[in-house]
């Protein structure tokens, strides 16, 4: 079966209707929020009522456009440039958020990069760049957020948790990926970083979870969906037979950040159309 274009989905998926503003009064920070999955999450958190800081690295106009969309939907938002792998950049970003929004309730660690190469061709710079952004960046942001969550504690009118962290990992936190060892190592690291932090801070009523996307149509994986040939090859990996869209992840993020998901911590939720179901075994094995 061929991949369906995104505008066909309404026929077969649940109608989404007006979003419930279940995050009203909450303050969220989304790293790498100017494009792709981060943009989708930032917009969905805004629709759910959260005020949102849209972190970006290079594209200020795109980040400001995302912030404007959130404002147009009725929440507050601003764009903030910071390199998540730089400790002082991260601290300044959280300091400004405390000044402008007063606190943080939801952190989404989404910023991530790929620098692909076969093992023998991979340079130390390619290795370090990916680990620095994808793994160290999540550590630095999570540490700052948890400092603030613990300082402030639970504010019952806002949320029954003291804070929520959503780590954007990948199906490659469990599926090995030849030719991408830096990326797979970083995402495997994100999974155990998240679970270890979750264990450490659960008594403080702080929830920490991973969303691990499969193939989502964004700039990071353009070569996997741009041509028909590439899409056909991709569909052999996705039992649900369509590529994911950024709002598929965004809506799950808004839900897992909400009190509806209050008893979920340390979980890895695969948002992948079944990619982790080992589709090669459907007829073989
Ligand atoms: P993307 O390239 O659109 O998004 C990545 C974002 O991170 C960009 O906005 C980029 O500017 C930002 N970024 C990069 N380095 C940064 C830094 N040092 N500091 C701050 N921001 C930085 O691609 P995407 O697909 O939306 O990726 C978002 C996340 O989702 C990544 O962590 C990626 O690994 C993960 N992911 C994506 C897919 C997919 O299929 N698209 C699948 C699994 C996981």
Short mmCIF file of C-alpha atoms and ligand atoms in Angstrom, two decimals:
data_model
loop_
_atom_site.label_atom_id
_atom_site.label_comp_id
_atom_site.label_asym_id
_atom_site.label_seq_id
_atom_site.Cartn_x
_atom_site.Cartn_y
_atom_site.Cartn_z
CA UNK A 1 0.00 0.00 0.00
CA UNK A 2 1.31 3.46 -0.83
CA UNK A 3 2.05 6.14 1.71
CA UNK A 4 -0.91 8.48 2.07
CA UNK A 5 -0.45 12.24 1.92
CA UNK A 6 -0.96 13.91 5.29
CA UNK A 7 -4.18 15.65 4.25
CA UNK A 8 -5.86 12.25 3.76
CA UNK A 9 -5.53 11.27 7.39
CA UNK A 10 -8.79 12.71 8.59
CA UNK A 11 -10.66 9.87 6.88
CA UNK A 12 -9.04 7.18 8.97
CA UNK A 13 -7.85 8.80 12.18
CA UNK A 14 -9.78 10.14 15.14
CA UNK A 15 -11.14 13.62 14.58
CA UNK A 16 -9.08 16.01 16.70
CA UNK A 17 -11.58 18.86 17.03
CA UNK A 18 -10.87 21.78 19.31
CA UNK A 19 -7.93 21.02 21.63
CA UNK A 20 -8.65 20.86 25.34
CA UNK A 21 -6.67 23.62 27.08
CA UNK A 22 -5.45 21.21 29.75
CA UNK A 23 -2.11 23.03 30.15
CA UNK A 24 -3.55 26.44 31.01
CA UNK A 25 -1.26 28.37 33.37
CA UNK A 26 1.78 26.18 32.61
CA UNK A 27 5.09 27.46 31.24
CA UNK A 28 6.91 25.32 28.69
CA UNK A 29 10.31 25.40 27.01
CA UNK A 30 10.87 23.50 23.76
CA UNK A 31 14.45 23.18 22.56
CA UNK A 32 15.00 23.17 18.81
CA UNK A 33 11.50 24.59 18.48
CA UNK A 34 11.90 26.45 15.19
CA UNK A 35 11.41 23.45 12.90
CA UNK A 36 10.14 19.91 12.58
CA UNK A 37 9.01 18.00 15.66
CA UNK A 38 9.96 20.84 18.04
CA UNK A 39 7.77 23.25 16.09
CA UNK A 40 4.91 20.74 16.13
CA UNK A 41 5.24 20.24 19.90
CA UNK A 42 5.56 23.96 20.66
CA UNK A 43 2.37 24.69 18.72
CA UNK A 44 0.41 21.83 20.32
CA UNK A 45 1.52 22.86 23.85
CA UNK A 46 0.40 26.40 23.02
CA UNK A 47 -2.96 25.14 21.75
CA UNK A 48 -3.33 23.23 25.02
CA UNK A 49 -2.95 26.54 26.89
CA UNK A 50 0.74 26.61 27.86
CA UNK A 51 2.93 29.68 27.43
CA UNK A 52 5.96 28.59 25.40
CA UNK A 53 9.61 29.54 24.99
CA UNK A 54 10.69 28.54 21.49
CA UNK A 55 14.42 27.81 21.64
CA UNK A 56 16.35 27.92 18.39
CA UNK A 57 19.96 27.85 17.26
CA UNK A 58 20.22 29.37 13.79
CA UNK A 59 16.89 30.40 12.30
CA UNK A 60 15.48 33.35 14.25
CA UNK A 61 12.75 34.17 11.73
CA UNK A 62 11.40 30.61 11.83
CA UNK A 63 11.43 30.60 15.65
CA UNK A 64 9.64 33.94 15.77
CA UNK A 65 7.04 32.63 13.32
CA UNK A 66 6.39 29.64 15.61
CA UNK A 67 6.10 31.99 18.61
CA UNK A 68 3.66 34.16 16.65
CA UNK A 69 1.49 31.14 15.80
CA UNK A 70 1.33 30.30 19.51
CA UNK A 71 0.40 33.90 20.37
CA UNK A 72 -2.28 33.86 17.65
CA UNK A 73 -3.71 30.72 19.30
CA UNK A 74 -4.10 32.60 22.61
CA UNK A 75 -0.97 31.82 24.67
CA UNK A 76 2.21 33.79 25.36
CA UNK A 77 5.43 32.90 23.55
CA UNK A 78 8.84 34.21 22.63
CA UNK A 79 11.85 32.91 20.71
CA UNK A 80 15.22 32.52 22.45
CA UNK A 81 18.54 31.65 20.83
CA UNK A 82 20.73 29.20 22.75
CA UNK A 83 23.05 26.33 21.93
CA UNK A 84 21.82 23.50 24.18
CA UNK A 85 25.31 21.99 24.32
CA UNK A 86 26.72 25.18 25.89
CA UNK A 87 26.31 25.33 29.68
CA UNK A 88 26.24 29.12 29.99
CA UNK A 89 23.83 29.48 27.03
CA UNK A 90 21.48 27.03 28.76
CA UNK A 91 21.70 28.80 32.11
CA UNK A 92 20.99 32.17 30.48
CA UNK A 93 17.98 30.68 28.68
CA UNK A 94 16.48 29.44 31.97
CA UNK A 95 17.34 32.71 33.77
CA UNK A 96 15.44 34.68 31.12
CA UNK A 97 12.50 32.27 31.30
CA UNK A 98 12.28 32.81 35.08
CA UNK A 99 12.36 36.59 34.52
CA UNK A 100 9.76 36.60 31.73
CA UNK A 101 7.44 33.72 32.70
CA UNK A 102 8.27 33.37 36.41
CA UNK A 103 9.05 29.63 36.29
CA UNK A 104 9.00 26.47 34.15
CA UNK A 105 6.52 23.58 34.36
CA UNK A 106 7.30 21.62 31.17
CA UNK A 107 10.67 21.06 29.49
CA UNK A 108 10.79 19.39 26.09
CA UNK A 109 14.35 18.34 25.17
CA UNK A 110 13.94 18.10 21.43
CA UNK A 111 17.05 19.66 19.84
CA UNK A 112 19.01 17.04 17.97
CA UNK A 113 21.30 16.53 15.01
CA UNK A 114 22.65 13.76 12.80
CA UNK A 115 26.16 13.61 11.35
CA UNK A 116 26.15 10.30 9.52
CA UNK A 117 29.15 8.25 8.45
CA UNK A 118 30.24 4.64 8.40
CA UNK A 119 32.19 3.75 11.51
CA UNK A 120 35.60 3.79 9.85
CA UNK A 121 34.95 7.17 8.22
CA UNK A 122 33.41 8.81 11.26
CA UNK A 123 35.55 11.63 12.60
CA UNK A 124 35.90 12.50 16.26
CA UNK A 125 34.22 15.83 15.43
CA UNK A 126 31.16 14.04 14.00
CA UNK A 127 31.02 11.79 17.04
CA UNK A 128 31.40 14.64 19.55
CA UNK A 129 28.98 17.03 17.81
CA UNK A 130 26.13 14.51 17.97
CA UNK A 131 26.83 13.44 21.56
CA UNK A 132 27.22 17.08 22.66
CA UNK A 133 23.86 18.22 21.27
CA UNK A 134 21.72 15.09 21.59
CA UNK A 135 22.92 13.84 24.99
CA UNK A 136 24.85 16.55 26.86
CA UNK A 137 22.26 19.11 25.72
CA UNK A 138 19.50 17.07 27.37
CA UNK A 139 21.54 16.73 30.58
CA UNK A 140 22.20 20.49 30.79
CA UNK A 141 18.56 21.45 30.16
CA UNK A 142 17.13 18.78 32.47
CA UNK A 143 19.46 19.86 35.29
CA UNK A 144 18.35 23.50 35.04
CA UNK A 145 14.66 22.57 34.84
CA UNK A 146 14.86 20.26 37.86
CA UNK A 147 16.61 22.95 39.90
CA UNK A 148 13.61 25.20 39.27
CA UNK A 149 11.01 22.43 39.78
CA UNK A 150 12.52 21.62 43.17
CA UNK A 151 12.88 25.26 44.18
CA UNK A 152 9.21 25.93 43.41
CA UNK A 153 7.56 22.58 44.24
CA UNK A 154 3.98 21.66 43.42
CA UNK A 155 1.52 24.47 42.77
CA UNK A 156 -1.77 22.61 42.89
CA UNK A 157 -3.81 25.11 40.89
CA UNK A 158 -1.35 24.65 37.99
CA UNK A 159 -0.50 20.92 38.04
CA UNK A 160 -0.40 18.05 40.51
CA UNK A 161 3.27 17.49 39.54
CA UNK A 162 6.17 19.79 40.38
CA UNK A 163 7.38 19.55 36.80
CA UNK A 164 7.47 17.45 33.66
CA UNK A 165 10.34 16.66 31.31
CA UNK A 166 9.76 15.14 27.89
CA UNK A 167 12.93 13.82 26.25
CA UNK A 168 12.68 13.39 22.51
CA UNK A 169 14.60 10.22 21.83
CA UNK A 170 14.10 7.97 18.77
CA UNK A 171 13.25 4.42 17.78
CA UNK A 172 17.06 4.24 17.58
CA UNK A 173 17.20 4.16 21.37
CA UNK A 174 16.31 0.49 20.84
CA UNK A 175 16.86 -0.29 17.12
CA UNK A 176 20.56 -0.42 16.21
CA UNK A 177 21.46 1.78 13.21
CA UNK A 178 24.54 0.97 11.12
CA UNK A 179 26.14 4.04 9.61
CA UNK A 180 24.76 6.20 12.42
CA UNK A 181 26.59 4.93 15.52
CA UNK A 182 26.95 8.41 17.00
CA UNK A 183 23.20 9.07 16.69
CA UNK A 184 22.13 5.64 17.99
CA UNK A 185 24.58 5.90 20.91
CA UNK A 186 23.23 9.36 21.77
CA UNK A 187 19.61 8.19 21.71
CA UNK A 188 20.34 5.02 23.67
CA UNK A 189 22.02 7.34 26.16
CA UNK A 190 19.00 9.64 26.25
CA UNK A 191 16.77 6.71 27.19
CA UNK A 192 18.81 5.71 30.24
CA UNK A 193 19.55 9.33 31.13
CA UNK A 194 15.80 9.94 31.20
CA UNK A 195 15.02 6.77 33.20
CA UNK A 196 17.80 7.44 35.73
CA UNK A 197 16.67 11.04 36.23
CA UNK A 198 13.07 9.81 36.53
CA UNK A 199 14.09 7.42 39.29
CA UNK A 200 16.04 10.16 41.09
CA UNK A 201 13.34 12.84 41.06
CA UNK A 202 10.08 10.87 41.28
CA UNK A 203 9.88 11.49 45.07
CA UNK A 204 9.86 15.22 44.27
CA UNK A 205 6.72 14.71 42.12
CA UNK A 206 8.70 15.37 38.94
CA UNK A 207 7.81 13.24 35.93
CA UNK A 208 10.35 12.43 33.22
CA UNK A 209 9.46 10.48 30.07
CA UNK A 210 10.73 9.82 26.56
CA UNK A 211 8.81 10.17 23.35
CA UNK A 212 10.65 8.09 20.78
CA UNK A 213 9.52 8.91 17.25
CA UNK A 214 9.81 6.66 14.24
CA UNK A 215 9.91 8.29 10.81
CA UNK A 216 8.42 11.77 11.06
CA UNK A 217 8.38 14.03 7.99
CA UNK A 218 10.92 16.76 8.94
CA UNK A 219 14.11 18.33 7.55
CA UNK A 220 16.36 15.89 9.48
CA UNK A 221 15.29 12.88 7.35
CA UNK A 222 14.32 14.53 4.04
CA UNK A 223 16.18 11.88 2.01
CA UNK A 224 13.92 9.18 3.51
CA UNK A 225 10.65 10.68 2.19
CA UNK A 226 11.48 13.09 -0.63
CA UNK A 227 11.31 10.64 -3.57
CA UNK A 228 8.67 7.99 -4.26
CA UNK A 229 11.40 5.34 -4.25
CA UNK A 230 12.56 6.41 -0.79
CA UNK A 231 8.97 6.49 0.50
CA UNK A 232 8.32 2.98 -0.81
CA UNK A 233 11.44 1.70 0.94
CA UNK A 234 10.42 3.50 4.13
CA UNK A 235 6.95 1.92 4.12
CA UNK A 236 8.52 -1.55 4.42
CA UNK A 237 9.60 -0.42 7.91
CA UNK A 238 6.25 1.05 9.03
CA UNK A 239 3.39 -1.43 9.63
CA UNK A 240 0.90 1.45 9.96
CA UNK A 241 1.79 2.39 6.38
CA UNK A 242 2.18 6.11 6.62
CA UNK A 243 4.96 8.48 7.55
CA UNK A 244 4.42 10.37 10.81
CA UNK A 245 3.67 14.08 10.91
CA UNK A 246 4.97 16.51 13.52
CA UNK A 247 1.54 16.97 15.09
CA UNK A 248 1.38 13.19 15.70
CA UNK A 249 4.20 13.77 18.19
CA UNK A 250 2.94 17.18 19.30
CA UNK A 251 -0.43 15.91 20.49
CA UNK A 252 1.18 13.06 22.47
CA UNK A 253 3.56 15.57 24.07
CA UNK A 254 0.65 17.79 25.14
CA UNK A 255 -1.07 14.76 26.68
CA UNK A 256 1.95 13.33 28.50
CA UNK A 257 2.72 16.79 29.90
CA UNK A 258 -0.79 17.05 31.30
CA UNK A 259 -2.18 15.81 34.61
CA UNK A 260 -4.15 13.19 32.63
CA UNK A 261 -0.80 11.34 32.44
CA UNK A 262 0.13 12.01 36.09
CA UNK A 263 0.98 8.38 36.93
CA UNK A 264 3.40 7.98 34.02
CA UNK A 265 7.09 8.49 34.71
CA UNK A 266 10.19 6.79 33.36
CA UNK A 267 8.27 5.57 30.32
CA UNK A 268 9.47 5.36 26.74
CA UNK A 269 6.53 5.89 24.41
CA UNK A 270 7.23 4.91 20.80
CA UNK A 271 5.36 7.21 18.42
CA UNK A 272 6.31 5.20 15.38
CA UNK A 273 3.40 3.59 13.50
CA UNK A 274 4.71 0.22 14.65
CA UNK A 275 8.32 0.59 13.47
CA UNK A 276 9.53 -1.11 16.66
CA UNK A 277 7.29 -4.15 15.96
CA UNK A 278 10.03 -5.76 13.84
CA UNK A 279 7.96 -5.61 10.60
CA UNK A 280 10.43 -7.92 8.81
CA UNK A 281 8.99 -10.74 10.94
CA UNK A 282 5.44 -10.22 9.65
CA UNK A 283 5.97 -12.92 7.05
CA UNK A 284 9.36 -14.35 7.99
CA UNK A 285 11.10 -15.68 11.06
P1 LIG B 1 14.96 19.23 12.76
O1 LIG B 1 16.30 19.28 12.14
O2 LIG B 1 13.84 19.97 12.10
O3 LIG B 1 15.00 19.68 14.27
C1 LIG B 1 16.14 19.72 15.08
C2 LIG B 1 16.17 21.08 15.72
O4 LIG B 1 17.23 21.13 16.67
C3 LIG B 1 16.43 22.19 14.70
O5 LIG B 1 15.49 23.23 14.89
C4 LIG B 1 17.83 22.66 15.04
O6 LIG B 1 18.06 24.02 14.76
C5 LIG B 1 17.87 22.38 16.53
N1 LIG B 1 19.24 22.30 17.03
C6 LIG B 1 20.29 21.62 16.51
N2 LIG B 1 21.39 21.82 17.25
C7 LIG B 1 21.02 22.63 18.28
C8 LIG B 1 21.70 23.18 19.39
N3 LIG B 1 23.02 22.93 19.58
N4 LIG B 1 21.02 23.98 20.24
C9 LIG B 1 19.70 24.24 20.03
N5 LIG B 1 19.00 23.74 19.01
C10 LIG B 1 19.65 22.94 18.14
O7 LIG B 1 14.60 17.67 12.85
P2 LIG B 1 13.47 16.91 13.68
O8 LIG B 1 13.21 15.67 12.95
O9 LIG B 1 12.33 17.81 14.02
O10 LIG B 1 14.27 16.51 15.01
C11 LIG B 1 13.82 16.85 16.30
C12 LIG B 1 14.19 15.75 17.28
O11 LIG B 1 13.47 14.57 16.94
C13 LIG B 1 15.67 15.36 17.25
O12 LIG B 1 16.11 15.11 18.58
C14 LIG B 1 15.66 14.08 16.45
O13 LIG B 1 16.75 13.25 16.76
C15 LIG B 1 14.35 13.49 16.88
N6 LIG B 1 13.81 12.46 15.98
C16 LIG B 1 13.36 12.79 14.73
C17 LIG B 1 12.83 11.79 13.93
C18 LIG B 1 12.28 12.06 12.56
O14 LIG B 1 11.88 11.10 11.89
N7 LIG B 1 12.22 13.28 12.09
C19 LIG B 1 12.77 10.47 14.40
C20 LIG B 1 13.24 10.19 15.67
C21 LIG B 1 13.75 11.20 16.46
#
